[in-house]
Amino acid sequence: MDRATKRSDHNIGASRRRGGRAGRRAPVTIGVFLLLAPIVAGCAENDQSTLSPKSSASDEIARLWWVMLIASAVIFGVVLVLLFVAVLRRRGPESPPLSSGRGGLWIPAVGGIVVPIVVLAGLFALTLRTLPKTSPASASATGLTIEVVGRQWFWDVSYPGKDVRTANELHIPVGVPVNVEVSSADVVHSFWVPELNRKIDMIPGQTNRVTLEADQAGTYRGQCAEFCGLQHAHMAFYVVAEPRAKFDTWLARESNPAAPPATPELERGQQVLLGSACVYCHTIDGTNASGKIGPDLTHLASRMSLGAGLLPNSKGYLAGWILDPQHFKPGNKMPGTDLSGSDLQALLAYLESLR
Ligand code: CUA
């Protein structure tokens, strides 16, 4: 074999070895990425994460989560080391049998029974200690009650005694424990604002409670956390925590009936709405529209989103939603409309005036 052939054989062998190592490395790299993904995801800003707590309740939950993660990681690491040791020291078929003396049973007894009992009992005790801190405060300790009814697929929000009904958005004053009473009008949903407290199931015919108390002003995203049908993933909402004075202003405005149309175009827009099937599902306080199946529209224009967190609440998206809601959220209960261009423009102008 000449020198050139030898060299090329050598190169092929080396590249095969490199290819082999790279091939073996790929699953490891993917594994590391999969392990890191939730951690990296938890680092994003305003991320609807239990790991960026904004209340004392979610602070406790996050602390418990870290303790459990670290304990699990340590135990997993020890088990892996023992596994490697066992593999490295494996015995051949001719090896003498293991001693069956009493001394040999201590390690499995401690490692397999005592350690798990101590670890699990410790984590259980920590969980018991955390539970009351995330449980609903007594009615007298809370400054405000909000009722939220889960519906496929939006959140029907009302403030009892305040004549306020809205959708997909809760406003709360900062630093005040708010009693949120949840139930469902159809299937089981789950009310969850990860930065403020734990999940609470919304069950038809039953009222469950959770306390929300935000330490700082901000907008916190919430999400339905129980599979409830086709649009479960598009069942989100926002909790807006704001200083008391700002909250009081919001509440006072929301308790007003809808502003009467101030121009001929708005008048026409209102007529379009009141003359259509919209009135059977939607309420606009101060008009004949009093349907209860869909979201209340009395102050629609002041809300952040359309379709329960799905779309920004802007005129363009609102037009698209009115014409073909099934395109954006297939399976939802709202049928499309076929309005003329001028009727649609008037209706949009009217809805945009509902602040
Ligand atoms: Cu409602 Cu999932």
Coordinates of C-alpha atoms in Angstrom, one line a residue, residues 91 95-106 108:
R91 CA -18.8 -9.7 38.9
S95 CA -17.0 -15.0 41.2
P96 CA -17.6 -16.5 44.6
P97 CA -21.2 -16.0 46.0
L98 CA -21.9 -12.8 48.0
S99 CA -21.7 -13.2 51.7
S100 CA -25.1 -13.7 53.2
G101 CA -24.0 -12.5 56.6
R102 CA -26.0 -9.9 58.6
G103 CA -23.5 -7.1 58.0
G104 CA -24.2 -7.1 54.3
L105 CA -27.9 -6.2 54.8
W106 CA -27.2 -2.8 56.5
P108 CA -29.7 -1.8 51.5

